[in-house]
Amino acid sequence: MDRLASTSALNLARSLYEAGIRDEPVLKAVANTPRERFLDAALGHKAYENTALPIGQGQTISQPYIVARMTEILLQCQPQKVLEIGTGSGYQAAILAQLVPQLCTVERIKSLQIQARQRLKKLDLHNIAFKYGDGWQGWPSKGPYDAIMVTAAAASVPNALIEQLTDGGVLVIPVGETSQQLLKVTRKGNQYVSEAIEIVRFVPLINGELA
Ligand code: SAH
């Protein structure tokens, strides 16, 4: 994406720095991404606040701090191919697509997926493959992935996802119910090492049927 950062996006990136985000490419991606395009016009005035906001269908665009935090954790393993579960508005995908060569993203609500695809195309982000499907199953035919990010709360770590990681690959996932522990799970051969990052709050990852 080749554009001048807006003052509001730049200010958002500055506030994320103050909140502890230190990864420069991540801050730059936030500064370069017009978050208002991922929201209804009526919510546009809130686009650069560091808060989660509704995107329809009972879903939310994640809080920018969490987007940045999860992205900086995921980038630590220098992934080439990344899978995102829960495309939603497409904002997290826009950030990731500026930082990794190849992104695959899965969404179970068709209308959200269609909108996200259009937005990302308009921003000239073409290194993204979209799937309408149940992300609990991952996207095996495109895998394995160097990193997987789940942007909805899972009751437990889905086996299908860790099986789709490369050796050394990393899964970033919120696990729990009302509030969740954000986990970083690293694959080491057939072992999985889990590290707790912080407490977060996401909409649930639905296991099973499509909307
Ligand atoms: N990454 C998004 C966050 C959206 S909220 C953004 O930046 O806007 C979480 C999303 O996960 C919702 O759109 C929801 O429909 C989706 N989701 C929930 N369960 C899912 C599943 N099993 N497979 C795919 N997507 C799922």
CSV table of C-alpha atoms and ligand atoms in Angstrom, one decimal:
chain,number,residue,atom,x,y,z
A,1,MET,CA,0.0,0.0,0.0
A,2,ASP,CA,1.6,3.2,-1.1
A,3,ARG,CA,0.0,6.2,0.5
A,4,LEU,CA,0.6,9.1,2.7
A,5,ALA,CA,-0.3,8.4,6.3
A,6,SER,CA,-3.2,10.5,7.6
A,7,THR,CA,-2.7,12.6,10.7
A,8,SER,CA,-5.3,10.6,12.6
A,9,ALA,CA,-3.7,7.2,11.7
A,10,LEU,CA,-0.3,8.6,12.6
A,11,ASN,CA,-1.7,9.8,16.0
A,12,LEU,CA,-3.2,6.3,16.5
A,13,ALA,CA,0.3,4.8,15.8
A,14,ARG,CA,1.8,7.2,18.3
A,15,SER,CA,-0.7,6.2,21.0
A,16,LEU,CA,0.1,2.6,20.4
A,17,TYR,CA,3.8,3.3,20.8
A,18,GLU,CA,2.9,4.9,24.2
A,19,ALA,CA,0.9,1.8,25.1
A,20,GLY,CA,4.0,-0.3,24.6
A,21,ILE,CA,4.0,-1.4,20.9
A,22,ARG,CA,7.6,-1.1,19.8
A,23,ASP,CA,7.7,-2.9,16.5
A,24,GLU,CA,8.4,-0.2,13.9
A,25,PRO,CA,7.0,-2.0,10.8
A,26,VAL,CA,3.8,-2.6,12.8
A,27,LEU,CA,3.5,1.0,13.8
A,28,LYS,CA,4.1,2.1,10.3
A,29,ALA,CA,1.4,-0.2,8.9
A,30,VAL,CA,-1.1,1.2,11.5
A,31,ALA,CA,-0.1,4.8,10.4
A,32,ASN,CA,-0.6,3.8,6.7
A,33,THR,CA,-4.0,2.1,7.1
A,34,PRO,CA,-7.2,4.1,6.8
A,35,ARG,CA,-9.2,2.4,9.5
A,36,GLU,CA,-12.4,4.4,8.7
A,37,ARG,CA,-12.7,2.4,5.5
A,38,PHE,CA,-13.3,-0.7,7.6
A,39,LEU,CA,-16.3,0.8,9.4
A,40,ASP,CA,-19.8,2.1,8.6
A,41,ALA,CA,-19.7,5.8,7.7
A,42,ALA,CA,-21.7,6.4,10.9
A,43,LEU,CA,-18.8,5.2,13.0
A,44,GLY,CA,-16.1,6.9,10.9
A,45,HIS,CA,-15.5,9.6,13.5
A,46,LYS,CA,-14.4,6.9,16.0
A,47,ALA,CA,-12.1,5.1,13.6
A,48,TYR,CA,-8.9,6.3,15.2
A,49,GLU,CA,-9.9,5.7,18.8
A,50,ASN,CA,-8.1,2.8,20.4
A,51,THR,CA,-11.3,0.8,20.8
A,52,ALA,CA,-13.1,-2.2,19.3
A,53,LEU,CA,-16.2,-1.2,17.3
A,54,PRO,CA,-19.2,-3.0,15.9
A,55,ILE,CA,-19.1,-4.1,12.3
A,56,GLY,CA,-22.6,-5.7,12.1
A,57,GLN,CA,-23.7,-9.3,12.4
A,58,GLY,CA,-22.8,-9.1,16.1
A,59,GLN,CA,-19.1,-8.9,15.3
A,60,THR,CA,-16.4,-6.3,16.0
A,61,ILE,CA,-13.3,-4.8,14.5
A,62,SER,CA,-10.6,-5.4,17.1
A,63,GLN,CA,-9.1,-2.8,19.3
A,64,PRO,CA,-6.0,-1.3,17.4
A,65,TYR,CA,-3.7,-2.1,20.4
A,66,ILE,CA,-4.7,-5.8,20.2
A,67,VAL,CA,-4.2,-5.8,16.4
A,68,ALA,CA,-0.7,-4.4,16.8
A,69,ARG,CA,0.2,-6.6,19.8
A,70,MET,CA,-0.9,-9.8,18.1
A,71,THR,CA,0.9,-8.7,14.9
A,72,GLU,CA,4.2,-8.0,16.6
A,73,ILE,CA,4.1,-11.4,18.4
A,74,LEU,CA,3.4,-13.1,15.1
A,75,LEU,CA,6.2,-11.3,13.2
A,76,GLN,CA,8.8,-12.5,15.7
A,77,CYS,CA,9.1,-15.8,13.8
A,78,GLN,CA,9.5,-13.9,10.4
A,79,PRO,CA,6.7,-15.7,8.7
A,80,GLN,CA,6.4,-16.0,4.9
A,81,LYS,CA,2.9,-17.5,4.8
A,82,VAL,CA,0.3,-16.5,7.4
A,83,LEU,CA,-3.3,-17.7,8.0
A,84,GLU,CA,-5.8,-15.5,9.7
A,85,ILE,CA,-9.0,-16.9,11.1
A,86,GLY,CA,-11.9,-14.4,11.3
A,87,THR,CA,-11.5,-11.9,8.4
A,88,GLY,CA,-14.3,-9.7,9.9
A,89,SER,CA,-13.9,-6.1,8.6
A,90,GLY,CA,-10.5,-6.9,7.0
A,91,TYR,CA,-8.6,-4.4,9.1
A,92,GLN,CA,-6.3,-7.0,10.7
A,93,ALA,CA,-5.7,-8.5,7.3
A,94,ALA,CA,-4.8,-5.1,5.9
A,95,ILE,CA,-2.1,-4.7,8.6
A,96,LEU,CA,-0.8,-8.2,8.1
A,97,ALA,CA,-0.7,-8.0,4.3
A,98,GLN,CA,1.6,-5.0,4.5
A,99,LEU,CA,4.1,-7.0,6.6
A,100,VAL,CA,4.2,-10.6,5.3
A,101,PRO,CA,4.5,-11.9,1.7
A,102,GLN,CA,1.5,-14.1,1.7
A,103,LEU,CA,-1.8,-14.0,3.7
A,104,CYS,CA,-4.7,-16.4,3.7
A,105,THR,CA,-7.8,-15.4,5.6
A,106,VAL,CA,-11.0,-17.4,6.5
A,107,GLU,CA,-14.4,-15.9,7.5
A,108,ARG,CA,-17.7,-17.7,8.2
A,109,ILE,CA,-20.1,-14.8,7.6
A,110,LYS,CA,-20.4,-14.3,3.8
A,111,SER,CA,-21.5,-10.7,3.9
A,112,LEU,CA,-18.5,-9.6,6.0
A,113,GLN,CA,-16.2,-11.6,3.8
A,114,ILE,CA,-17.5,-9.9,0.6
A,115,GLN,CA,-17.1,-6.4,2.1
A,116,ALA,CA,-13.6,-7.1,3.4
A,117,ARG,CA,-12.5,-8.5,0.1
A,118,GLN,CA,-13.7,-5.3,-1.7
A,119,ARG,CA,-12.0,-3.0,0.8
A,120,LEU,CA,-8.7,-4.8,0.6
A,121,LYS,CA,-8.7,-4.8,-3.2
A,122,LYS,CA,-9.4,-1.1,-3.2
A,123,LEU,CA,-6.3,-0.6,-1.0
A,124,ASP,CA,-4.3,-2.5,-3.6
A,125,LEU,CA,-3.5,-5.3,-1.3
A,126,HIS,CA,-3.3,-8.3,-3.6
A,127,ASN,CA,-1.3,-10.8,-1.6
A,128,ILE,CA,-4.4,-12.1,0.2
A,129,ALA,CA,-6.4,-15.3,-0.5
A,130,PHE,CA,-9.9,-15.3,0.9
A,131,LYS,CA,-12.0,-18.3,2.0
A,132,TYR,CA,-15.6,-18.5,3.1
A,133,GLY,CA,-15.6,-21.3,5.6
A,134,ASP,CA,-15.2,-22.6,9.1
A,135,GLY,CA,-11.9,-21.4,10.4
A,136,TRP,CA,-11.9,-24.0,13.2
A,137,GLN,CA,-10.7,-26.3,10.5
A,138,GLY,CA,-8.1,-23.9,9.2
A,139,TRP,CA,-7.4,-24.0,5.4
A,140,PRO,CA,-5.4,-27.2,5.0
A,141,SER,CA,-5.0,-27.1,1.2
A,142,LYS,CA,-3.0,-23.8,1.3
A,143,GLY,CA,-0.9,-24.8,4.4
A,144,PRO,CA,1.4,-25.4,6.1
A,145,TYR,CA,1.7,-21.9,7.6
A,146,ASP,CA,4.6,-20.2,9.3
A,147,ALA,CA,2.1,-18.4,11.5
A,148,ILE,CA,-1.6,-18.5,12.3
A,149,MET,CA,-3.6,-15.7,14.0
A,150,VAL,CA,-7.1,-16.4,15.4
A,151,THR,CA,-9.0,-13.1,15.9
A,152,ALA,CA,-12.0,-14.7,17.7
A,153,ALA,CA,-12.0,-16.4,21.1
A,154,ALA,CA,-11.7,-20.2,21.1
A,155,ALA,CA,-12.8,-22.5,23.9
A,156,SER,CA,-9.6,-24.5,23.4
A,157,VAL,CA,-6.7,-24.6,20.9
A,158,PRO,CA,-8.1,-26.2,17.8
A,159,ASN,CA,-6.0,-29.3,16.8
A,160,ALA,CA,-6.5,-28.7,13.1
A,161,LEU,CA,-4.8,-25.3,13.4
A,162,ILE,CA,-1.6,-26.5,15.2
A,163,GLU,CA,-1.4,-29.3,12.7
A,164,GLN,CA,-1.2,-26.7,9.9
A,165,LEU,CA,1.9,-25.0,11.4
A,166,THR,CA,5.4,-25.5,9.9
A,167,ASP,CA,8.1,-26.6,12.4
A,168,GLY,CA,9.0,-23.5,14.3
A,169,GLY,CA,5.6,-21.9,13.4
A,170,VAL,CA,3.6,-19.9,15.8
A,171,LEU,CA,-0.1,-19.7,16.6
A,172,VAL,CA,-1.5,-16.6,18.3
A,173,ILE,CA,-4.9,-17.3,19.8
A,174,PRO,CA,-7.2,-16.0,22.5
A,175,VAL,CA,-8.5,-18.9,24.6
A,176,GLY,CA,-11.3,-18.8,27.1
A,177,GLU,CA,-14.9,-17.6,27.5
A,178,THR,CA,-16.0,-14.2,28.9
A,179,SER,CA,-12.4,-13.0,28.9
A,180,GLN,CA,-9.5,-14.8,27.4
A,181,GLN,CA,-5.8,-15.5,27.8
A,182,LEU,CA,-3.9,-14.6,24.6
A,183,LEU,CA,-1.6,-17.5,23.9
A,184,LYS,CA,1.4,-17.8,21.7
A,185,VAL,CA,1.9,-21.5,20.8
A,186,THR,CA,5.1,-22.5,19.1
A,187,ARG,CA,5.5,-25.7,17.2
A,188,LYS,CA,8.9,-27.5,17.9
A,189,GLY,CA,8.8,-30.8,15.9
A,190,ASN,CA,5.9,-32.6,17.5
A,191,GLN,CA,5.9,-30.6,20.7
A,192,TYR,CA,3.9,-27.4,21.3
A,193,VAL,CA,5.2,-24.8,23.7
A,194,SER,CA,2.5,-22.4,25.0
A,195,GLU,CA,3.2,-18.9,26.4
A,196,ALA,CA,0.6,-16.6,28.0
A,197,ILE,CA,0.8,-13.1,26.7
A,198,GLU,CA,-2.1,-11.1,28.3
A,199,ILE,CA,-5.8,-11.0,29.1
A,200,VAL,CA,-8.0,-10.0,26.1
A,201,ARG,CA,-11.7,-9.9,25.1
A,202,PHE,CA,-12.9,-11.2,21.8
A,203,VAL,CA,-16.2,-12.3,20.2
A,204,PRO,CA,-16.4,-16.1,20.1
A,205,LEU,CA,-14.9,-18.4,17.5
A,206,ILE,CA,-17.8,-20.5,16.3
A,207,ASN,CA,-17.0,-24.2,16.0
A,208,GLY,CA,-19.0,-25.7,13.1
A,209,GLU,CA,-21.7,-24.5,10.8
A,210,LEU,CA,-21.5,-21.5,8.5
A,211,ALA,CA,-23.7,-18.4,8.8
B,1,SAH,N1,-9.9,-9.7,12.3
B,1,SAH,C1,-11.2,-9.0,12.4
B,1,SAH,C2,-11.9,-9.3,13.7
B,1,SAH,C3,-13.3,-9.6,13.5
B,1,SAH,S1,-14.2,-10.3,14.8
B,1,SAH,C4,-11.1,-7.6,12.1
B,1,SAH,O1,-9.9,-7.1,12.0
B,1,SAH,O2,-12.1,-6.9,11.9
B,1,SAH,C5,-14.0,-12.0,14.6
B,1,SAH,C6,-14.5,-12.6,13.3
B,1,SAH,O3,-14.3,-14.0,13.4
B,1,SAH,C7,-16.0,-12.4,13.0
B,1,SAH,O4,-16.1,-11.8,11.7
B,1,SAH,C8,-16.6,-13.8,13.0
B,1,SAH,O5,-17.6,-14.0,12.0
B,1,SAH,C9,-15.4,-14.6,12.7
B,1,SAH,N2,-15.5,-16.0,13.0
B,1,SAH,C10,-16.0,-16.6,14.2
B,1,SAH,N3,-15.9,-17.9,14.2
B,1,SAH,C11,-15.3,-18.2,13.0
B,1,SAH,C12,-15.0,-19.5,12.4
B,1,SAH,N4,-15.2,-20.7,13.0
B,1,SAH,N5,-14.4,-19.4,11.2
B,1,SAH,C13,-14.2,-18.3,10.5
B,1,SAH,N6,-14.5,-17.0,11.1
B,1,SAH,C14,-15.0,-17.0,12.3
